Amino acid sequence: MTATPIIRVQEQDFDIAKELDLITKDQTNIGAVVSFTGLCRDEGGLLEALELEHYAGMADAQLNDIATQACQRWPLEHLLVIHRYGKISPGKNIVLVIATSSHRQAAFDGASFVMDFLKTDAPFWKKEHFKDGTSGQWVEAKDKDDQARDRWS
Amino acid sequence: MTATPIIRVQEQDFDIAKELDLITKDQTNIGAVVSFTGLCRDEGGLLEALELEHYAGMADAQLNDIATQACQRWPLEHLLVIHRYGKISPGKNIVLVIATSSHRQAAFDGASFVMDFLKTDAPFWKKEHFKDGTSGQWVEAKDKDDQARDRWS
Amino acid sequence: MKILYFAWIRERIGLPSEDITLAPEIKTVQQFLDWMKTRGENYEYALEHDQVVRVALNQQHCNDFSSPLDGVTEIAIFPPMTGG
Amino acid sequence: MKILYFAWIRERIGLPSEDITLAPEIKTVQQFLDWMKTRGENYEYALEHDQVVRVALNQQHCNDFSSPLDGVTEIAIFPPMTGG
């Protein structure tokens, strides 16, 4: 049986410890838990905040599609994806992926796959706000993110 | 500058949330955090506990060697490895690896590399104790663990 | 037809969304984009670089701009995504 | 020379460790293992399958059993590791 992914697109922060607990509590046959947390970087101390715009509805649907593919491809027991939107300060959480499996490689691959597809296929856009009061450019998509995604095909 | 890994070989349990906090607290330029937790499985409800024997001294040295290689190979900011020994019940923690980097793939690869080498090169041995009072065999090393390690060379 | 804009395409156009009744001769995504560019300088500016314009039809990515608009009730236009 | 045994090799030998003075003609890991097997049924039983015997010299893995024992003060014998 393939796992049913849990997807949350939300403005508020998440608590990794709580999410890990919810998934592993009272479970005695998991074996491997991989978590990925994406945090806002301060870009050498210059960044005031990232602003994450998203396409509500499509964001949930895309994350669910990506996560469902991962569940079909690897024998995962749980797959949780949380993606935030809104203004996010340096050091704060942006995205969380938790994958569990009996097999460590499945857990690593499942989480890594979700992150690679999420970067290129989930409708979120980042704009940089700097401490000097200027609003920077929208962050540009990177070719290497496309390459990271394409290695799975 | 390459990160200096932190290695702990200990009998007592660890708290993933606390370890994550220690690493990411007050850091505003990390980007990506990957954690791997290895848990004791109950083998279909039959297992009472795993007994982990280790070669004190060499275990720390080997984990440090493996982690140092990972730090040289990928641009990691932090690399923590905790491995427990002694009797461990189903659902309880055995091993924790946390890798952080600006680059998500480096964090994934660093943690995965440490786990693959740890499985085959770190002097720990598992014995199964069953609920019916019998002590099972020592867990046998798996060929696929050797293969998982060899993919990095 | 509900049209949504995101990120710098939204900023250049100056609107987050519009409700538009498309002319019946607009049958494909490409025809829709070509028509959009004629609607004013802001649209032309927003859509000037074809290679960075992404389109979703009914919240599904559309990678082939020759796709027909049959059954489409929501079109979104946005630059390459940068989530995660 | 300090000799350590782990896991089922320890159980078969019946000891976790020993202090032994090696005869001067034992110069390599292989010679050491061959001599160990002559020390009694428990040693012979513990070391009967060469392909699952692993050795560490001074807490470093030794993959070549023709390695000399010069400078070695601690030898460990154990089956393939199963940590993680």
XYZ file of C-alpha atoms in Angstrom:
474
model
C 0.000 0.000 0.000
C 1.361 3.408 -0.926
C 1.406 6.150 1.683
C -0.969 9.098 1.388
C 1.051 12.297 1.586
C 0.110 15.119 3.922
C 0.417 18.593 2.382
C 0.150 21.922 4.164
C 0.531 25.346 2.566
C 0.430 27.903 5.348
C 1.557 31.347 6.427
C 2.418 30.438 10.029
C 5.642 28.791 11.105
C 5.891 25.068 11.754
C 7.567 23.130 14.561
C 9.824 20.393 13.193
C 9.995 18.584 16.530
C 6.209 18.473 16.778
C 5.846 17.206 13.216
C 8.498 14.517 13.751
C 6.785 13.488 16.963
C 3.372 13.236 15.323
C 4.787 10.962 12.653
C 6.957 8.693 14.776
C 4.974 8.604 18.028
C 3.691 5.142 18.922
C 5.204 3.772 15.720
C 7.503 0.840 16.340
C 8.274 -0.269 12.793
C 9.558 2.778 10.910
C 13.311 2.297 10.630
C 14.344 5.470 8.829
C 13.217 9.083 9.106
C 14.643 11.775 6.845
C 13.714 15.400 7.332
C 14.627 18.315 5.132
C 14.193 21.852 6.391
C 14.690 24.813 4.092
C 15.520 28.029 5.931
C 15.687 31.666 4.882
C 19.313 32.783 4.451
C 20.403 36.305 5.314
C 22.578 36.773 2.192
C 25.592 38.016 4.102
C 23.531 39.950 6.626
C 21.886 42.166 4.002
C 18.488 40.521 3.850
C 15.599 41.806 5.937
C 13.077 39.222 4.740
C 11.990 37.034 1.892
C 8.490 37.509 0.597
C 6.960 34.295 -0.670
C 4.090 34.685 -3.078
C 2.081 31.605 -3.978
C -0.763 30.501 -6.206
C -3.278 29.251 -3.668
C -5.010 26.086 -4.704
C -2.477 25.211 -7.366
C 0.292 25.183 -4.752
C -1.507 22.509 -2.729
C -2.380 20.544 -5.831
C 1.167 20.598 -7.195
C 2.739 19.637 -3.884
C 0.248 16.823 -3.608
C 1.072 15.645 -7.138
C 4.805 15.685 -6.450
C 4.435 13.926 -3.107
C 2.081 11.320 -4.562
C 4.636 10.526 -7.249
C 7.271 10.056 -4.552
C 4.958 7.688 -2.638
C 4.415 5.635 -5.794
C 8.107 5.509 -6.580
C 9.502 4.578 -3.158
C 8.140 2.426 -0.323
C 7.460 5.314 2.049
C 5.415 4.997 5.219
C 4.782 8.712 5.671
C 5.432 11.785 3.586
C 4.746 15.252 4.962
C 5.304 18.481 3.025
C 4.791 21.909 4.578
C 5.479 25.056 2.550
C 5.066 28.540 3.966
C 4.150 31.764 2.179
C 4.267 35.415 3.240
C 7.175 37.349 4.748
C 9.910 35.170 6.226
C 12.920 36.480 8.168
C 16.467 35.101 7.931
C 16.901 31.930 9.950
C 13.195 31.126 9.806
C 11.633 28.053 8.248
C 10.383 28.032 4.658
C 9.758 24.395 3.835
C 9.712 21.035 5.605
C 9.702 17.566 4.089
C 9.639 14.456 6.274
C 9.813 11.003 4.703
C 9.820 7.728 6.613
C 10.454 4.219 5.375
C 11.848 0.858 6.409
C 14.651 1.601 3.955
C 17.003 4.480 4.538
C 17.654 5.096 0.853
C 13.935 5.300 0.089
C 13.522 7.915 2.814
C 16.489 9.937 1.498
C 15.380 9.661 -2.125
C 11.733 10.413 -1.393
C 12.579 13.613 0.472
C 15.194 14.695 -2.076
C 12.827 14.032 -5.010
C 10.094 16.141 -3.414
C 12.529 19.032 -2.859
C 13.856 18.900 -6.421
C 10.409 18.945 -8.011
C 9.053 21.462 -5.554
C 11.798 23.945 -6.531
C 10.807 23.929 -10.191
C 7.151 22.876 -10.268
C 5.407 24.316 -7.207
C 3.935 27.801 -7.764
C 5.890 29.862 -5.240
C 7.961 32.941 -5.992
C 10.505 34.666 -3.756
C 11.185 38.385 -3.563
C 14.056 39.786 -1.522
C 13.607 42.735 0.863
C 16.843 44.281 2.065
C 17.727 45.931 5.370
C 18.531 49.213 3.620
C 14.842 49.490 2.760
C 15.145 48.520 -0.867
C 13.140 45.717 -2.380
C 15.383 43.584 -4.468
C 14.656 41.578 -7.521
C 12.485 38.555 -7.599
C 14.769 35.590 -7.098
C 15.595 34.043 -10.465
C 15.048 30.383 -11.206
C 18.305 28.461 -11.502
C 19.261 26.134 -14.331
C 20.774 23.784 -11.801
C 17.336 23.375 -10.210
C 16.013 22.152 -13.559
C 18.980 19.804 -13.796
C 18.372 18.535 -10.257
C 14.793 17.721 -11.202
C 15.707 16.114 -14.494
C 18.082 13.610 -12.892
C 15.029 11.700 -11.637
C 13.630 11.002 -15.113
C 36.758 26.177 5.493
C 35.554 22.651 6.093
C 33.224 21.967 8.988
C 34.467 20.016 12.002
C 32.098 17.131 12.652
C 30.645 16.435 16.071
C 30.592 12.756 17.027
C 28.869 11.194 20.014
C 28.801 7.490 20.881
C 26.522 7.076 23.854
C 24.190 4.700 25.661
C 21.485 7.252 26.510
C 18.819 8.398 24.106
C 19.090 11.656 22.182
C 16.533 14.384 21.494
C 16.374 15.242 17.799
C 14.570 18.524 18.420
C 17.231 19.650 20.878
C 20.050 18.709 18.517
C 18.391 20.515 15.606
C 17.868 23.553 17.810
C 21.471 23.625 18.951
C 22.658 23.577 15.367
C 20.246 26.070 13.828
C 19.650 28.447 16.732
C 20.874 31.988 16.068
C 22.089 30.898 12.641
C 20.697 33.016 9.855
C 22.631 31.706 6.883
C 22.156 27.930 6.806
C 19.665 27.272 4.013
C 19.302 23.503 4.187
C 19.116 21.075 7.098
C 18.863 17.326 6.531
C 18.387 14.962 9.427
C 18.416 11.187 9.336
C 17.119 9.211 12.286
C 17.504 5.455 12.421
C 14.981 3.762 14.706
C 14.682 0.253 16.098
C 11.995 -1.711 14.225
C 9.815 -4.251 15.983
C 10.077 -6.899 13.242
C 6.367 -7.491 13.038
C 5.834 -7.118 16.774
C 8.186 -9.970 17.675
C 11.181 -7.969 18.811
C 11.694 -7.122 22.462
C 14.910 -5.168 21.951
C 18.042 -4.803 19.907
C 21.334 -5.090 21.695
C 24.007 -2.913 20.164
C 27.564 -3.908 20.932
C 30.335 -1.518 19.991
C 34.099 -1.241 19.989
C 34.648 1.796 22.216
C 37.311 4.111 20.941
C 37.342 2.696 17.447
C 33.643 3.544 17.063
C 34.305 7.233 17.761
C 37.387 7.218 15.557
C 35.627 5.561 12.629
C 32.586 7.843 12.846
C 34.923 10.800 12.968
C 36.814 9.533 9.907
C 33.618 9.021 7.938
C 32.188 12.396 8.937
C 35.454 14.173 8.185
C 35.449 12.682 4.697
C 31.898 13.968 4.205
C 32.971 17.462 5.316
C 35.829 17.418 2.833
C 33.640 16.207 0.010
C 30.661 18.556 0.418
C 30.380 22.183 1.574
C 28.719 21.403 4.893
C 28.292 23.936 7.673
C 27.607 21.381 10.422
C 27.709 17.630 10.650
C 26.538 15.833 13.765
C 26.600 12.058 14.212
C 25.194 10.350 17.309
C 25.218 6.552 17.580
C 23.807 4.706 20.565
C 24.869 1.374 22.025
C 23.258 -0.945 24.581
C 19.700 -2.295 24.634
C 17.255 -0.387 22.444
C 13.494 -1.028 22.311
C 11.357 -0.901 19.159
C 10.487 2.644 18.150
C 13.513 4.067 19.968
C 16.376 5.967 18.389
C 19.574 4.239 17.270
C 21.407 6.795 15.175
C 21.115 10.466 14.241
C 22.894 12.351 11.484
C 22.290 16.061 10.916
C 23.959 17.860 8.014
C 23.515 21.525 7.168
C 24.648 23.453 4.115
C 23.746 26.361 1.888
C 23.049 23.732 -0.769
C 20.276 21.226 -0.307
C 21.978 18.505 -2.318
C 25.165 18.782 -0.267
C 23.136 18.358 2.931
C 21.307 15.322 1.502
C 24.482 13.742 0.125
C 26.533 14.415 3.244
C 23.981 12.747 5.515
C 23.414 9.843 3.116
C 27.157 9.256 2.689
C 27.682 9.132 6.451
C 24.861 6.609 6.847
C 26.153 4.379 4.048
C 29.685 4.244 5.414
C 28.544 3.968 8.996
C 26.560 0.813 8.164
C 29.612 -1.015 6.840
C 32.601 0.621 8.521
C 31.609 1.635 12.048
C 32.244 -1.088 14.655
C 28.728 -1.747 15.922
C 26.950 -5.090 15.965
C 23.259 -5.780 16.509
C 21.765 -8.774 18.295
C 18.025 -9.394 18.365
C 16.174 -10.266 21.562
C 12.646 -11.567 21.025
C 9.530 -11.221 23.156
C 9.269 -14.992 23.582
C 12.463 -14.816 25.609
C 14.793 -16.175 22.953
C 17.869 -14.337 21.843
C 18.045 -14.350 18.118
C 20.992 -14.344 15.822
C 23.345 -11.495 15.435
C 22.035 -9.400 12.575
C 23.909 -10.269 9.394
C 25.633 -7.672 7.278
C 23.852 -7.097 3.980
C 25.470 -7.093 0.551
C 23.297 -4.153 -0.394
C 24.923 -2.121 2.377
C 28.306 -2.738 0.749
C 26.814 -1.714 -2.590
C 25.319 1.441 -1.051
C 28.758 2.375 0.254
C 30.531 1.575 -2.985
C 28.347 3.919 -5.048
C 30.258 6.841 -3.529
C 33.655 5.752 -4.861
C -12.291 33.436 -17.991
C -10.377 34.146 -14.790
C -6.839 35.327 -15.450
C -4.247 35.392 -12.635
C -0.799 36.973 -12.578
C 2.049 36.264 -10.170
C 5.386 37.705 -9.065
C 6.985 40.253 -11.427
C 4.472 39.527 -14.159
C 1.764 40.614 -11.698
C 3.791 43.706 -10.787
C 4.407 44.694 -14.410
C 0.779 44.239 -15.380
C -0.311 46.002 -12.199
C -3.135 43.613 -11.362
C -3.342 40.303 -9.489
C -6.233 38.997 -11.575
C -8.880 39.859 -14.115
C -12.142 38.426 -15.410
C -12.102 38.514 -19.179
C -14.370 37.152 -21.874
C -12.057 35.923 -24.596
C -12.912 36.463 -28.248
C -13.920 33.181 -29.890
C -10.981 33.311 -32.319
C -8.567 32.879 -29.393
C -8.295 29.116 -29.340
C -4.798 28.323 -28.014
C -2.470 29.454 -25.253
C -0.169 31.086 -27.805
C -3.035 33.037 -29.350
C -4.092 34.116 -25.876
C -0.578 35.342 -25.015
C -0.233 37.142 -28.357
C -3.531 38.922 -27.760
C -2.567 39.804 -24.181
C 0.532 41.642 -25.449
C -1.708 43.915 -27.538
C -3.682 45.080 -24.507
C -1.250 47.824 -23.507
C 2.344 48.644 -22.662
C 2.124 46.999 -19.240
C 1.057 43.701 -20.790
C 3.662 43.966 -23.518
C 6.350 44.672 -20.912
C 5.219 41.835 -18.639
C 5.182 39.284 -21.431
C 8.111 40.499 -23.525
C 10.354 37.498 -22.903
C 8.589 34.364 -24.075
C 11.128 32.018 -22.551
C 10.359 33.133 -18.992
C 6.586 33.111 -19.287
C 4.905 30.102 -17.685
C 1.226 29.294 -18.018
C -1.139 27.134 -15.995
C -4.567 26.118 -17.265
C -7.087 25.260 -14.555
C -4.140 25.145 -12.093
C -2.195 22.629 -14.188
C 1.140 23.473 -15.807
C 0.896 23.897 -19.569
C 4.186 23.205 -21.341
C 2.816 23.305 -24.882
C 1.535 26.717 -25.913
C -0.303 25.216 -28.878
C -2.685 23.648 -26.316
C -6.346 24.544 -26.877
C -8.314 26.518 -24.299
C -11.372 24.256 -24.461
C -12.826 23.766 -20.995
C -10.371 26.195 -19.423
C -11.923 28.552 -16.872
C -8.729 29.788 -15.170
C -5.464 30.829 -16.803
C -2.459 31.846 -14.710
C 0.626 33.577 -16.079
C 3.820 33.674 -14.054
C 7.607 33.557 -14.255
C 9.599 30.363 -13.474
C 8.871 29.207 -9.936
C 11.339 29.659 -7.099
C 9.832 27.862 -4.134
C 11.501 25.630 -1.609
C 49.379 -7.454 22.767
C 45.786 -6.664 23.644
C 43.310 -8.810 21.722
C 39.593 -7.893 21.590
C 36.652 -9.936 20.328
C 33.190 -8.680 19.395
C 29.688 -9.977 18.669
C 29.423 -13.698 17.886
C 33.172 -14.087 17.635
C 33.344 -12.912 21.254
C 30.550 -15.317 22.200
C 32.172 -18.279 20.476
C 35.568 -17.627 22.013
C 33.935 -16.945 25.362
C 36.060 -13.931 26.232
C 35.784 -10.214 25.478
C 39.536 -9.673 25.460
C 42.901 -11.149 26.289
C 46.456 -9.971 26.856
C 48.804 -12.186 24.914
C 52.488 -12.103 24.166
C 52.820 -13.250 20.572
C 55.625 -15.527 19.524
C 58.204 -13.628 17.441
C 57.526 -15.807 14.368
C 53.993 -14.375 14.123
C 54.649 -11.461 11.855
C 51.427 -10.894 9.872
C 47.691 -10.768 10.497
C 47.220 -14.049 8.625
C 49.868 -15.790 10.729
C 48.183 -14.415 13.839
C 44.772 -15.749 12.773
C 46.216 -19.133 11.810
C 47.866 -19.406 15.214
C 44.660 -18.309 16.980
C 42.768 -21.222 15.415
C 45.214 -23.660 17.017
C 44.468 -22.401 20.512
C 41.379 -24.545 21.049
C 38.020 -25.609 19.700
C 36.378 -22.326 20.701
C 38.918 -20.323 18.693
C 38.684 -22.715 15.751
C 34.870 -22.419 15.813
C 34.929 -18.613 16.115
C 37.320 -18.177 13.221
C 36.210 -21.039 10.959
C 34.861 -18.846 8.151
C 37.648 -16.630 6.861
C 35.348 -14.499 4.732
C 33.396 -13.170 7.720
C 36.377 -12.428 9.948
C 37.284 -8.751 10.136
C 40.399 -7.417 11.842
C 41.358 -4.007 13.173
C 44.931 -3.120 14.091
C 45.262 -0.305 16.626
C 41.566 0.478 15.991
C 42.041 0.809 12.223
C 40.410 -1.564 9.738
C 42.887 -3.971 8.171
C 41.758 -5.206 4.759
C 44.978 -6.972 3.835
C 45.781 -9.931 6.047
C 49.371 -9.982 4.792
C 49.872 -6.732 6.753
C 52.721 -6.887 9.286
C 52.069 -6.528 13.001
C 54.955 -4.098 13.558
C 53.934 -1.404 16.007
C 50.561 -3.015 16.685
C 49.519 -3.060 20.344
C 45.817 -3.844 19.926
C 44.199 -6.365 17.591
C 40.432 -6.696 17.363
C 38.616 -9.572 15.670
C 34.948 -9.259 14.768
C 32.310 -10.165 12.188
C 31.097 -7.679 9.537
C 29.651 -4.587 11.180
C 25.928 -3.920 11.367
C 25.563 -0.454 12.863
C 23.248 2.350 11.881
